[in-house]
Coordinates of C-alpha atoms in Angstrom, one line a residue:
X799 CA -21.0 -3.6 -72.5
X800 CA -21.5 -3.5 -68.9
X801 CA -19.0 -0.8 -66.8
X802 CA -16.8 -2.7 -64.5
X803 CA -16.7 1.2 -62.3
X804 CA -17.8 0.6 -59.0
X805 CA -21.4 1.6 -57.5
X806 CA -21.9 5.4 -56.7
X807 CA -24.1 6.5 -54.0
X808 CA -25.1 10.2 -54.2
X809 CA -28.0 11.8 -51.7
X810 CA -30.1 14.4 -54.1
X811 CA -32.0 17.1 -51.9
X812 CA -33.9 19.4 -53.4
X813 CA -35.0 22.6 -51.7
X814 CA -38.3 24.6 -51.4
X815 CA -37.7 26.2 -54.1
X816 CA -36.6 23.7 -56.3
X817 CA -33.1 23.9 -56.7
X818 CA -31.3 20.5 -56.1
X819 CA -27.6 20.0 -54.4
X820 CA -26.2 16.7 -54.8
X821 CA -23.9 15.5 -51.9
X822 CA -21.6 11.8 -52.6
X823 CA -21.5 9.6 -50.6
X824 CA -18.4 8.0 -48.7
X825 CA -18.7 3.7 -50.0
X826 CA -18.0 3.2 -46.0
X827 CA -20.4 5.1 -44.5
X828 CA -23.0 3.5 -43.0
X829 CA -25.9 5.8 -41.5
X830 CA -26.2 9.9 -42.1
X831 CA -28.7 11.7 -39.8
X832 CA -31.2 14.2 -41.3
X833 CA -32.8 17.1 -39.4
X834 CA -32.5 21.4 -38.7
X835 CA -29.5 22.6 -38.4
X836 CA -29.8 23.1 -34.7
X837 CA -29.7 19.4 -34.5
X838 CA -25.9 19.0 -35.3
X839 CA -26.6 16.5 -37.8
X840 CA -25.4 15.0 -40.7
X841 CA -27.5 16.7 -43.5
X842 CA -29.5 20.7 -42.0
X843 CA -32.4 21.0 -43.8
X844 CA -33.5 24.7 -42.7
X845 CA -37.6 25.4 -42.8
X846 CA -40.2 24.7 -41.1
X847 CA -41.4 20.7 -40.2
X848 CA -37.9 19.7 -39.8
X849 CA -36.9 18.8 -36.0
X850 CA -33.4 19.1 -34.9
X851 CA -33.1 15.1 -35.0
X852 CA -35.7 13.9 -37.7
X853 CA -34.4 10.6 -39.4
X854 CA -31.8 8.4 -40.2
X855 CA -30.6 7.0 -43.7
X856 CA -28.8 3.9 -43.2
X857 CA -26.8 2.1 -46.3
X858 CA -26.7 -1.7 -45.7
X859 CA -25.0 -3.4 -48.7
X860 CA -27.2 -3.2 -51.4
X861 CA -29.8 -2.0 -48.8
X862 CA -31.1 1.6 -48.3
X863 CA -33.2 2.2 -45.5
X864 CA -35.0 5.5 -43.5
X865 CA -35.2 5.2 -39.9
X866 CA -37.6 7.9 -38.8
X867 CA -37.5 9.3 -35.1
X868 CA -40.6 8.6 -33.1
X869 CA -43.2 11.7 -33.9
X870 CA -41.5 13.1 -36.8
X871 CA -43.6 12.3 -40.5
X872 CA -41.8 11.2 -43.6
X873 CA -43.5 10.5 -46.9
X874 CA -41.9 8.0 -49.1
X875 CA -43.3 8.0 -52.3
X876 CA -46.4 9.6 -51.1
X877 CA -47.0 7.2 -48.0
X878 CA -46.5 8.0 -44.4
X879 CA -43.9 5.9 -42.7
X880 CA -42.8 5.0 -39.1
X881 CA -39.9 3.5 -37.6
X882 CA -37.2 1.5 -39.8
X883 CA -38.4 0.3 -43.5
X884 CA -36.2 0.0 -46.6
X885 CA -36.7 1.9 -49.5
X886 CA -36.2 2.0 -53.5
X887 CA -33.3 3.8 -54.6
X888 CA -34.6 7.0 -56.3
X889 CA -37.8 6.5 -54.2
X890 CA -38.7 10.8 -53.4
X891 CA -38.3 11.1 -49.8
X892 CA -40.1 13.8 -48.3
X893 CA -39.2 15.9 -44.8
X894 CA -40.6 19.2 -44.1
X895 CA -40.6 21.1 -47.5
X896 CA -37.4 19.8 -48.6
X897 CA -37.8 15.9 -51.1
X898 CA -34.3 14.0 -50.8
X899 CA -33.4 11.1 -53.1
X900 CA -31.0 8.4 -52.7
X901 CA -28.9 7.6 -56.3
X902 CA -27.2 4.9 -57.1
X903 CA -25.2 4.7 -60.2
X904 CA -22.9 2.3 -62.4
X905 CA -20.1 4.7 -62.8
X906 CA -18.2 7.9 -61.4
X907 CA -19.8 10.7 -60.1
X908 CA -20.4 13.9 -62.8
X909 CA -17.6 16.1 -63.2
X910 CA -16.6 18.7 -60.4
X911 CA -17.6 21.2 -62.7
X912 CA -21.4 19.9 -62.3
X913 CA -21.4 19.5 -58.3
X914 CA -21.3 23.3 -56.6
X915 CA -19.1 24.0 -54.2
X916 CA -21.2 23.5 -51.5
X917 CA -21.6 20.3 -52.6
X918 CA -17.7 19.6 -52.8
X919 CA -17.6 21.0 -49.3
X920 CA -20.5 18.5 -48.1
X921 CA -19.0 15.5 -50.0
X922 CA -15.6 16.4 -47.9
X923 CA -18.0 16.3 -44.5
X924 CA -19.7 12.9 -45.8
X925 CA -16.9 11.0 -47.1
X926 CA -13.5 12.1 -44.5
X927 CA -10.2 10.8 -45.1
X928 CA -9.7 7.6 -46.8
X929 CA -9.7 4.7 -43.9
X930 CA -7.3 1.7 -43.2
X931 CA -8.5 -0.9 -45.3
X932 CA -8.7 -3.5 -42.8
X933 CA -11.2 -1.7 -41.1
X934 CA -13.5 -1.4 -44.6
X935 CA -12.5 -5.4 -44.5
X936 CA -13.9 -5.6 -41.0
X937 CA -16.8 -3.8 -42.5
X938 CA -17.8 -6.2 -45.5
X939 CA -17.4 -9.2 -43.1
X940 CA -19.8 -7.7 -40.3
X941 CA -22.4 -7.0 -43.1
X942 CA -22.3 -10.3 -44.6
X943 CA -22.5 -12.0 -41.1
X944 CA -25.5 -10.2 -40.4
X945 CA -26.7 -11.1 -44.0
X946 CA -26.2 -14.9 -43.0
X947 CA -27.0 -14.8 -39.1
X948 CA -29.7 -12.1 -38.2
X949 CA -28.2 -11.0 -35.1
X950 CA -30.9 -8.1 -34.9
X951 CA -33.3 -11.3 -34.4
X952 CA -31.9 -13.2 -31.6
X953 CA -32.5 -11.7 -28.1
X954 CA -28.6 -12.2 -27.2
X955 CA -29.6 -11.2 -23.0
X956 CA -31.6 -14.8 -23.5
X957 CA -30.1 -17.0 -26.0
X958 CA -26.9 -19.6 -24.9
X959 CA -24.0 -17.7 -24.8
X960 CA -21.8 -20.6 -25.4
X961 CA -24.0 -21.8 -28.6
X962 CA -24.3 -18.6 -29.9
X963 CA -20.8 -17.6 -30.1
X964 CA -19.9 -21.1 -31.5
X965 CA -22.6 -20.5 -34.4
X966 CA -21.2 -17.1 -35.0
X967 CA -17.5 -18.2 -35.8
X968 CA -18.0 -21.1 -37.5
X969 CA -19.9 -18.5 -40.3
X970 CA -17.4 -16.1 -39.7
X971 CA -14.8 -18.8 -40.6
X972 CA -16.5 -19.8 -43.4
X973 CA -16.6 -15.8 -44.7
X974 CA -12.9 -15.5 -44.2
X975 CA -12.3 -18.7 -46.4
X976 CA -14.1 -17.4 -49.3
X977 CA -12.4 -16.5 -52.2
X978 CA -14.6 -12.7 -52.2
X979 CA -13.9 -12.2 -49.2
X980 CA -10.3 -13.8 -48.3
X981 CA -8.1 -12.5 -44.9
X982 CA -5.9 -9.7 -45.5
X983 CA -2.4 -10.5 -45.1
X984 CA -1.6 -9.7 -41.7
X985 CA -4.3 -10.4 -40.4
X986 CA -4.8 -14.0 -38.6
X987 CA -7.9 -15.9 -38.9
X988 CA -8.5 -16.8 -35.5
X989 CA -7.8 -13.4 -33.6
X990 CA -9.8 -11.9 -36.7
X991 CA -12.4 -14.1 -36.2
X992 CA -12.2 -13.8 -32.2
X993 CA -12.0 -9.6 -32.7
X994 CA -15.9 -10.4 -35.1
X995 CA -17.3 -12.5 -32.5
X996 CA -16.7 -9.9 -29.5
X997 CA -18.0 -6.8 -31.7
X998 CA -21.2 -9.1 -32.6
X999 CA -22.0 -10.5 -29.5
X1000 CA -19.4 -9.0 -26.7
X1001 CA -18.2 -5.9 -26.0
X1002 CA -15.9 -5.2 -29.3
X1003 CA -12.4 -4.3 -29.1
X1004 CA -13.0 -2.7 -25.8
X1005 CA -13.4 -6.6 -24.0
X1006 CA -9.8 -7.2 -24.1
X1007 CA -9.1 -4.0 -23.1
X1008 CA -11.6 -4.4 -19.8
X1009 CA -10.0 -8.1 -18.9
X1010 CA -6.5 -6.0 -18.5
X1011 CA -6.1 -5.0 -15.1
X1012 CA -3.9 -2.4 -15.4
X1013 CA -6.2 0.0 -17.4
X1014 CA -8.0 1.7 -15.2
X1015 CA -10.0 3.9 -18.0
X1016 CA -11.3 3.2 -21.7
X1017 CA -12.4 6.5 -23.7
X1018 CA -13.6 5.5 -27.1
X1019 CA -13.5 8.7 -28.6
X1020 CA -15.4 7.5 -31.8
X1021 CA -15.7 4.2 -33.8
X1022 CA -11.8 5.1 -35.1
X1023 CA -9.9 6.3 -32.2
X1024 CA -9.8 4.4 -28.9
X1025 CA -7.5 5.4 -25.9
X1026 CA -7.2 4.4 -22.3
X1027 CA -5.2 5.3 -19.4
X1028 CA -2.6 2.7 -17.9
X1029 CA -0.7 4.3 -14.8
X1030 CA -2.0 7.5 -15.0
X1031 CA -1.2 8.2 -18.5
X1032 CA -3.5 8.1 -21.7
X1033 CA -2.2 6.2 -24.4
X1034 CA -4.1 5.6 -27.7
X1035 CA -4.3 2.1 -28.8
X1036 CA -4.9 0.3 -32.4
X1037 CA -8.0 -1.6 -31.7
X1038 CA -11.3 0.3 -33.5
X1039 CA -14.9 -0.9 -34.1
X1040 CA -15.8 -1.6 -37.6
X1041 CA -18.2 1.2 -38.1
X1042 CA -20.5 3.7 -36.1
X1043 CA -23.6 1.0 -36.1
X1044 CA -21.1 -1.5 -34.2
X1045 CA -20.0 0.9 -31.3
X1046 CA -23.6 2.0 -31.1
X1047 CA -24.5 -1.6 -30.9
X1048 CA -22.2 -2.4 -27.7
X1049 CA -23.3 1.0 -26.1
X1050 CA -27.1 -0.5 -26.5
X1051 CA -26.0 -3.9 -25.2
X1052 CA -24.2 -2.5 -22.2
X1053 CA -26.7 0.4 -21.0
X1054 CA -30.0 -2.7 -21.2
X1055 CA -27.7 -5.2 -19.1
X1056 CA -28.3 -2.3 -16.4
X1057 CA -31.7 -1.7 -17.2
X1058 CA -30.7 2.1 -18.3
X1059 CA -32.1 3.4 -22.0
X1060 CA -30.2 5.9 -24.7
X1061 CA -31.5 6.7 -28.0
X1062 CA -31.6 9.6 -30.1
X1063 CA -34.1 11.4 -28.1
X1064 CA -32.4 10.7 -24.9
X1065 CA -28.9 10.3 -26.2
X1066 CA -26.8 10.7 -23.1
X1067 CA -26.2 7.9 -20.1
X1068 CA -24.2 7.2 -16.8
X1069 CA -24.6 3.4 -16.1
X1070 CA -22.8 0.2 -14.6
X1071 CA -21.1 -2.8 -15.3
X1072 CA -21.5 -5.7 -13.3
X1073 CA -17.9 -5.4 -12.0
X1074 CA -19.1 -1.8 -10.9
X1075 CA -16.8 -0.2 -13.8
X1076 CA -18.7 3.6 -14.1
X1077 CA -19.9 3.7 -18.0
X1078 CA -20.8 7.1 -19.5
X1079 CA -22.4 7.3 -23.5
X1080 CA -23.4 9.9 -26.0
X1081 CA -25.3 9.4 -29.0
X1082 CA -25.0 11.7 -32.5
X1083 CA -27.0 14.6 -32.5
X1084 CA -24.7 15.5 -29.3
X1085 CA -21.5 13.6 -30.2
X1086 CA -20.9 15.2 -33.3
X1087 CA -18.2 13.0 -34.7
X1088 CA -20.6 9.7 -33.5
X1089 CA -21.5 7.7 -30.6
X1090 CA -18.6 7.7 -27.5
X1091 CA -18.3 5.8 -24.9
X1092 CA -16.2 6.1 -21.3
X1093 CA -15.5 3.6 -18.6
X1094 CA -14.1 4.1 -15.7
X1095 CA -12.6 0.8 -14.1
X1096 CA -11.9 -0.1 -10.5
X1097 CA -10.0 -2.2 -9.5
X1098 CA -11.6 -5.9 -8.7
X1099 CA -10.3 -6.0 -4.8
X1100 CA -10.4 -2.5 -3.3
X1101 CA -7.5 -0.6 -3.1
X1102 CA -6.3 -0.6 0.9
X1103 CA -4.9 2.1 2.9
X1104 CA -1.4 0.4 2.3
X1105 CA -1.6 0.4 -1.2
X1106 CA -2.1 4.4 -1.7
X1107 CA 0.9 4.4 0.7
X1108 CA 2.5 2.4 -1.9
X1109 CA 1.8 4.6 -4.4
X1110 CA 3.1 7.8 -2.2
X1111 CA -0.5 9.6 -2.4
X1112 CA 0.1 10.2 1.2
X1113 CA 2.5 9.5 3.9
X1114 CA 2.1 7.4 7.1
X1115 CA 1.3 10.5 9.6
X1116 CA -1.6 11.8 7.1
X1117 CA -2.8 8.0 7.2
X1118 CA -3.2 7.5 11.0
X1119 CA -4.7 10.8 11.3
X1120 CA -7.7 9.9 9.0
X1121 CA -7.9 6.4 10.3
X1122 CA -8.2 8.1 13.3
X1123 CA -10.5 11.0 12.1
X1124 CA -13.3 8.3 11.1
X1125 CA -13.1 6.4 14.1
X1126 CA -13.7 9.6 16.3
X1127 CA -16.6 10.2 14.1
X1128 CA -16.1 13.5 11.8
X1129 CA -17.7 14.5 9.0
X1130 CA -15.7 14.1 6.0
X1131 CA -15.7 15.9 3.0
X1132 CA -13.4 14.6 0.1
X1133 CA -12.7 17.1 -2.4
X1134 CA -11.1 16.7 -5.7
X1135 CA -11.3 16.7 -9.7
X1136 CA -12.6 14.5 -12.2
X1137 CA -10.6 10.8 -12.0
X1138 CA -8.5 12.1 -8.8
X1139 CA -9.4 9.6 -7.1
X1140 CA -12.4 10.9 -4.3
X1141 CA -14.1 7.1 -4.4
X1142 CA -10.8 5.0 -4.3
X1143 CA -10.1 7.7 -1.1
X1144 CA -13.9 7.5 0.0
X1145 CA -14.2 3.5 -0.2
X1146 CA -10.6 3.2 1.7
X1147 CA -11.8 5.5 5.0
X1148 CA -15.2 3.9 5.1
X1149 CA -12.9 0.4 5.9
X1150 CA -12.1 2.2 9.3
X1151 CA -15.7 2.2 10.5
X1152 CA -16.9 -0.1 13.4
X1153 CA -18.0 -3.0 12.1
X1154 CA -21.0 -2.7 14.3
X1155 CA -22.6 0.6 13.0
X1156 CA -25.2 0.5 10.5
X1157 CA -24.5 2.8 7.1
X1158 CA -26.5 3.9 4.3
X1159 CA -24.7 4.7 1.1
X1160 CA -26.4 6.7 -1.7
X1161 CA -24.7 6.8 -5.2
X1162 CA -25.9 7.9 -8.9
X1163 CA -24.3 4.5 -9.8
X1164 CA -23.1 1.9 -7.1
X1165 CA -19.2 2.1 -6.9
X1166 CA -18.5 2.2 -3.5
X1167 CA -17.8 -1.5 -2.1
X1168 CA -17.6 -1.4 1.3
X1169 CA -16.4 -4.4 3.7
X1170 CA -18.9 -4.4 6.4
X1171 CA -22.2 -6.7 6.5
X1172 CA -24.4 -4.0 8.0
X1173 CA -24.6 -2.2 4.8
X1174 CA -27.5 -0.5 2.9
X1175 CA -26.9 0.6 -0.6
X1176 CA -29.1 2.6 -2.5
X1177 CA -29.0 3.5 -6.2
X1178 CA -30.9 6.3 -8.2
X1179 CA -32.9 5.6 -10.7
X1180 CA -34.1 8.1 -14.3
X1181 CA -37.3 8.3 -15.2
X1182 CA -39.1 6.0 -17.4
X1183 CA -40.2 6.4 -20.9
X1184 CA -43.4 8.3 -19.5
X1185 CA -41.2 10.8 -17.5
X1186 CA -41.9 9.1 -14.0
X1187 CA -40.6 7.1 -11.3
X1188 CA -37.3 8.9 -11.2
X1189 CA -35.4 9.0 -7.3
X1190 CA -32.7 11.2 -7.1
X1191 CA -29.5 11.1 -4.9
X1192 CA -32.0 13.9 -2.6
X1193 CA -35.0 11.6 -2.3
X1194 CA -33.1 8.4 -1.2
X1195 CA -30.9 10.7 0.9
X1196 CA -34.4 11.9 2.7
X1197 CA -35.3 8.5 2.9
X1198 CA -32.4 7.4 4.9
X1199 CA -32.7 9.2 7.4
X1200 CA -35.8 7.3 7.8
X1201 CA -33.7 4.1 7.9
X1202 CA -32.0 4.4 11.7
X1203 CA -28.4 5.0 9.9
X1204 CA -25.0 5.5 12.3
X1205 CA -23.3 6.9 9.4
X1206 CA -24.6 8.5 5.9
X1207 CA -22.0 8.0 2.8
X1208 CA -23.3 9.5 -0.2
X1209 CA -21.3 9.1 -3.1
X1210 CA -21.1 12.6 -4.1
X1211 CA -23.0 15.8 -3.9
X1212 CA -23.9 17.7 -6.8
X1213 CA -27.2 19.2 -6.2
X1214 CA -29.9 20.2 -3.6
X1215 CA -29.4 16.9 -1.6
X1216 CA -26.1 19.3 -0.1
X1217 CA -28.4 20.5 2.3
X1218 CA -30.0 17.3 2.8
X1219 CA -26.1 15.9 3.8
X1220 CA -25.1 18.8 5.9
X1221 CA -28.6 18.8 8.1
X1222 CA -27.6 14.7 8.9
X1223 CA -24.4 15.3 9.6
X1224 CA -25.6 17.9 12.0
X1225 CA -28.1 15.8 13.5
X1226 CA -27.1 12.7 15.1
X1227 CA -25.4 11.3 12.0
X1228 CA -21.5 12.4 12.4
X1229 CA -18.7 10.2 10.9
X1230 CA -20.5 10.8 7.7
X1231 CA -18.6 11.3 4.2
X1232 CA -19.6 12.4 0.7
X1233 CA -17.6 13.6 -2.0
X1234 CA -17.4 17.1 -4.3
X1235 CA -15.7 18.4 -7.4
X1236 CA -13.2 20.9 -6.6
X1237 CA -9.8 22.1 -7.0
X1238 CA -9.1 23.4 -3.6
X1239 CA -10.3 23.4 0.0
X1240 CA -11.9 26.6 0.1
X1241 CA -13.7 26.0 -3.6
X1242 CA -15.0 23.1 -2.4
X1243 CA -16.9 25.1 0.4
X1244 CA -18.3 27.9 -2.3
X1245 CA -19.4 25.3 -4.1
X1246 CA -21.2 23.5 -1.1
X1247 CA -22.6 26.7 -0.5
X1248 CA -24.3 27.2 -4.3
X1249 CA -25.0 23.4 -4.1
X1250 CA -27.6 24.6 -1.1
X1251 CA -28.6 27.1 -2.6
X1252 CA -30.5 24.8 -5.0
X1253 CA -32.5 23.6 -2.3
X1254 CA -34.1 26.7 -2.7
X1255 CA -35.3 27.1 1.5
X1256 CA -34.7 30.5 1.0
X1257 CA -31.8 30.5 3.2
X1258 CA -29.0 33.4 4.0
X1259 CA -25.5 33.3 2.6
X1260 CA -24.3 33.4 6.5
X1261 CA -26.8 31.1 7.7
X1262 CA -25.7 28.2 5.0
X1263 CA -22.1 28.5 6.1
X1264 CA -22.6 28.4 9.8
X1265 CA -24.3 24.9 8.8
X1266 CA -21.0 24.1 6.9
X1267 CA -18.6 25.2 9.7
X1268 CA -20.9 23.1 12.5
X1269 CA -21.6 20.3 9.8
X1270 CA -18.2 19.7 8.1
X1271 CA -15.0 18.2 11.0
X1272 CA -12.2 17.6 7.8
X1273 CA -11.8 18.6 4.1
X1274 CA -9.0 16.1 2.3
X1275 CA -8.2 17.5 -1.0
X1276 CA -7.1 15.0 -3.8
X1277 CA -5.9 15.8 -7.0
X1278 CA -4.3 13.8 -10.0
X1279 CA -1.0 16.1 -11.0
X1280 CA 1.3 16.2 -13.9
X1281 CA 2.9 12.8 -14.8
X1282 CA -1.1 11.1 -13.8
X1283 CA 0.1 10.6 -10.3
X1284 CA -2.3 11.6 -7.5
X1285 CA -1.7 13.0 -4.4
X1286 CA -4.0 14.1 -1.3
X1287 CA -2.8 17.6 -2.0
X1288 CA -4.7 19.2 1.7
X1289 CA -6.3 17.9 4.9
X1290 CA -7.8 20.8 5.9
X1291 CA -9.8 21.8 8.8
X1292 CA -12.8 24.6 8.8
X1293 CA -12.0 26.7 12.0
X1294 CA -15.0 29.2 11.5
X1295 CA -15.8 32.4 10.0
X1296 CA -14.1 35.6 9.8
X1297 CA -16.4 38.9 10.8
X1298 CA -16.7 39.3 6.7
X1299 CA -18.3 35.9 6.8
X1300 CA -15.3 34.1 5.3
X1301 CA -14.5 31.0 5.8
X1302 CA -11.8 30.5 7.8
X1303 CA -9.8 27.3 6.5
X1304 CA -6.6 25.8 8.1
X1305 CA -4.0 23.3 6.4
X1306 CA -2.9 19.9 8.6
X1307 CA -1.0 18.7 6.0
X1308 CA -0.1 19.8 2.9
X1309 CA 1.9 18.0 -0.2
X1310 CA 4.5 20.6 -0.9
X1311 CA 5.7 20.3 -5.4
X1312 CA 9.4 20.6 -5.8
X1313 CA 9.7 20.1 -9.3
X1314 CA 9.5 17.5 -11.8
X1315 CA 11.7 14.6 -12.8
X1316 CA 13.1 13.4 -16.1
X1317 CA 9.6 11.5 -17.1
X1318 CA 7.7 14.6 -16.2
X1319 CA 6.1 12.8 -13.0
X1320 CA 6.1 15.9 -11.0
X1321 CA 7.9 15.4 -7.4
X1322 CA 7.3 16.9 -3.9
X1323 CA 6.7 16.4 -0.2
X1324 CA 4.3 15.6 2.6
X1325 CA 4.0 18.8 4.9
X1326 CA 2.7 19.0 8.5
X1327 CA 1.9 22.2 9.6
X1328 CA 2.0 22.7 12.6
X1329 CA -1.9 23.3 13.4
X1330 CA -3.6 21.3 15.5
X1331 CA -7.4 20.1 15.1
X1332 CA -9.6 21.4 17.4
X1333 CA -10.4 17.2 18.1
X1334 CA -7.6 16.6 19.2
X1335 CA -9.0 16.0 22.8
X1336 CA -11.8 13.8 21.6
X1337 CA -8.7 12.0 19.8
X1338 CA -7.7 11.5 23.4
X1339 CA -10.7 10.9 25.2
X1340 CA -10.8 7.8 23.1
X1341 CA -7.4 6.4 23.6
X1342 CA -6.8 7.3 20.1
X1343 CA -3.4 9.0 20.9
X1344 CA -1.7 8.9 23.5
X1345 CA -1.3 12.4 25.3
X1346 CA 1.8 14.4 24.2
X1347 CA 1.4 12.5 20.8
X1348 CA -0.7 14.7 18.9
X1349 CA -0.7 13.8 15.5

């Protein structure tokens, strides 16, 4: 009488010295990495011929499969293999001294009194909580439809979008319709069927999510759990991928579009969108919990001076004064943390420059959109598969020098290209800007200072600040504060340095907290000082204010 219990799949490894530990397998999972436990992966094999990241066993349907990372040997059965080939189930596989097999059997797993604990404790790291059924629905579907239409087999940068997609839904349609594999209730066929077609061929769940103006950051956290930030505020939302292989998929589509590379041997990237969005991935062994995925999102027409002033991240005095800062021609530094806004704040000041001044901007990835036609925009690059032809923000901030620039904007500075910066600014370049992670004014000049140090010239402590008192005019501090609102928090001026060799910093305006309201938006006020900028007569000379005016 056949056994109507569903199919078990159990991974067998057997150690060096014979003793085996079997570990069960979660139905939904799809792919568990194999390799020492310094790797992070899946399943830590400790001895010796097992790398950190060795191999991948992937569970396709019916399907079992090894994908072995490039330079690492697997026997199966005996035989050496390479790459990504499908194997028997119960086939011996062999890595380092340890032989693993893959079971499948016709019933339920042996009783816990035959599985160690370690086992019980591995089975709970495999397998997880039990997951939303639609999702294991989602699953099946993407499975079958890659069963039907071998997506792996059509170059999708190449083939007609339009045909493609059409071919895709009219099988995924046909899938839904079947009585095997009938909708869910609550689910609708044609957003279903939409949702498939976008995780196949799109972007996933995450294209609706980058057609909506109004978020401004998508953080896929894993394949599960998906938040983004609307307004300032990070909100989780119920869209997920089907399974680790599908996110991974859309990373891998999104990072060639840009001619960038991530795999498991170089499993972190900072790329582009076309729309300029910032995209940053990580691939298992470094994401432990599976591939993630950021994207930061600007807006499609650049934010104007007026539209901060909308938002109250500064009040009309600080404005004018900065317009009037870059059109006298100081050197800028914009200072702030992560998502504060220093290239929102960075793109709006470079709008005040003269039209007829040539500028270089150098960015890790081209954000910046700047208005002017006499604009040259350079772009790093990584290195290639053989570890050459990589430019960094340093090289192509040497080579602009050599390109006759008026101004030098350099996305930000976060290495030994500081010194680079501060020597043009210093040398016939002024009115040039860059950016710097910081929390504060006078941070942001110890950490200039350590940035030149990398450039390893072999320069003194007091000599690299007197280049950052004679190199940098302004530093405007922006921060994102509670509530997710952002404010420029300082605009600060370097007067010198004290006889300890301090820097001696003074405040313009200041933003001034007060409290916090009944949303938690914290509240406060736009502070002048009283100090005046030693330019104020160049703000003169040039008919910028009027004398008597000041600020």
């Amino acid at each position: 009488m056949t056994s109507n219990a569903p199919t078990v799949t159990v991974l067998r490894v057997v150690d060096p010295k014979n003793v085996p530990t079997t570990y069960p397998i979660d139905p939904g999972r799809q792919n568990l990495s194999v390799g020492s436990p310094q790797g992070g992966c899946n399943v830590k094999l400790g001895g010796r011929g097992v790398a950190p990241y060795h191999a991948d066993l992937k569970f396709i349907g019916p399907k079992v499969l090894v994908r072995v990372e490039a330079g690492q040997l697997v026997l199966v059965d005996g035989r050496a293999v390479a790459g990504l080939v499908e194997i028997a189930p119960g086939a011996p596989i062999k890595i380092g001294d340890f032989t693993l097999y893959v079971e499948r059997f016709s019933q339920e797993l042996p009783s816990a009194a035959t599985v160690s604990p370690a086992a019980a404790a591995a089975a709970m790291a495999l397998g997880g909580d039990a997951e939303d059924p639609n999702r294991k629905y989602r699953r099946d579907v993407h499975r079958k439809l890659i069963d039907e239409l071998d997506l792996r087999r059509h170059d999708i940068t190449k083939a007609d979008q339009g045909e493609l997609r059409l071919q895709v839904e009219a099988i995924l349609h046909q899938i839904v319709r079947r009585p095997e594999t009938q909708l869910p209730s609550g689910l609708k066929a044609a957003q279903f069927v939409k949702e498939m077609a976008d995780e196949c061929l799109g972007l996933g769940p995450i294209e609706d999510l980058l057609r909506d103006r109004d978020v401004s950051e998508i953080m896929v956290v894993d394949a599960e759990h998906i938040y983004i930030e609307v307004r300032g505020r990070l909100v989780r939302v119920p869209q997920s991928f089907s399974s680790d292989d599908a996110l991974e998929t859309v990373i891998q589509r999104i990072v060639r579009s840009v001619g960038r590379r991530v795999d498991r041997s170089q499993p972190m990237v900072d790329a582009r969108l076309k729309d300029g969005s910032r995209v940053n991935a990580v691939l298992p062994p470094l994401a432990l919990r599976g591939p993630c995925l950021t994207i930061r999102r600007f807006p499609h027409n650049p934010l104007q001076m007026s539209d901060v002033l909308g938002l109250g991240s500064l009040d009309e005095r600080m404005a004018r004064f900065l317009q009037r800062a870059v059109q006298s021609r100081q050197n800028i530094l914009i200072s702030g943390g992560t998502g504060s806004g220093k290239t929102t704040l960075l793109n709006i000041l470079s709008s005040y420059i003269d039209p007829a001044e040539r500028i270089i901007t150098v960015e890790d990835a081209a954000e910046l959109k700047l208005l002017q036609s006499h604009v040259v925009s350079l772009e790093t690059r990584p290195a290639n598969l053989e570890g050459k032809g990589e430019y960094t923000i340093r090289d192509l901030v040497r080579n602009a020098l050599r390109m006759r620039p008026d101004r030098i904007i350099v996305g930000e500075c976060r290495g030994p290209e500081a010194l680079d910066m501060l020597q043009a600014m210093n040398t016939g370049h002024a009115g040039s800007m860059t950016t710097l992670h910081a929390n504060a004014p006078t941070e942001a000049l110890s950490r200039l200072e350590t940035l030149v140090l990398f450039a390893d010239q072999g320069l003194s402590s007091r000599a690299i600040r007197e280049q950052i008192v004679h190199s940098i005019g302004l530093i405007v501090q922006q921060s994102r504060l509670q509530g997710g609102v952002r404010r420029i928090t300082h605009i600060s001026e370097i007067v010198g340095i004290d006889r300890q060799g301090a820097f001696v910093v003074e405040d313009i305006f200041r933003f001034v907290k007060t409290g916090v309201d009944k949303d938690g938006v914290l509240q406060g006020r736009f502070q002048l000082t009283g100090h005046l900028p030693s330019f104020l007569t160049d703000l003169i000379t040039l008919g910028l204010v009027k004398d008597g005016e000041y600020l």
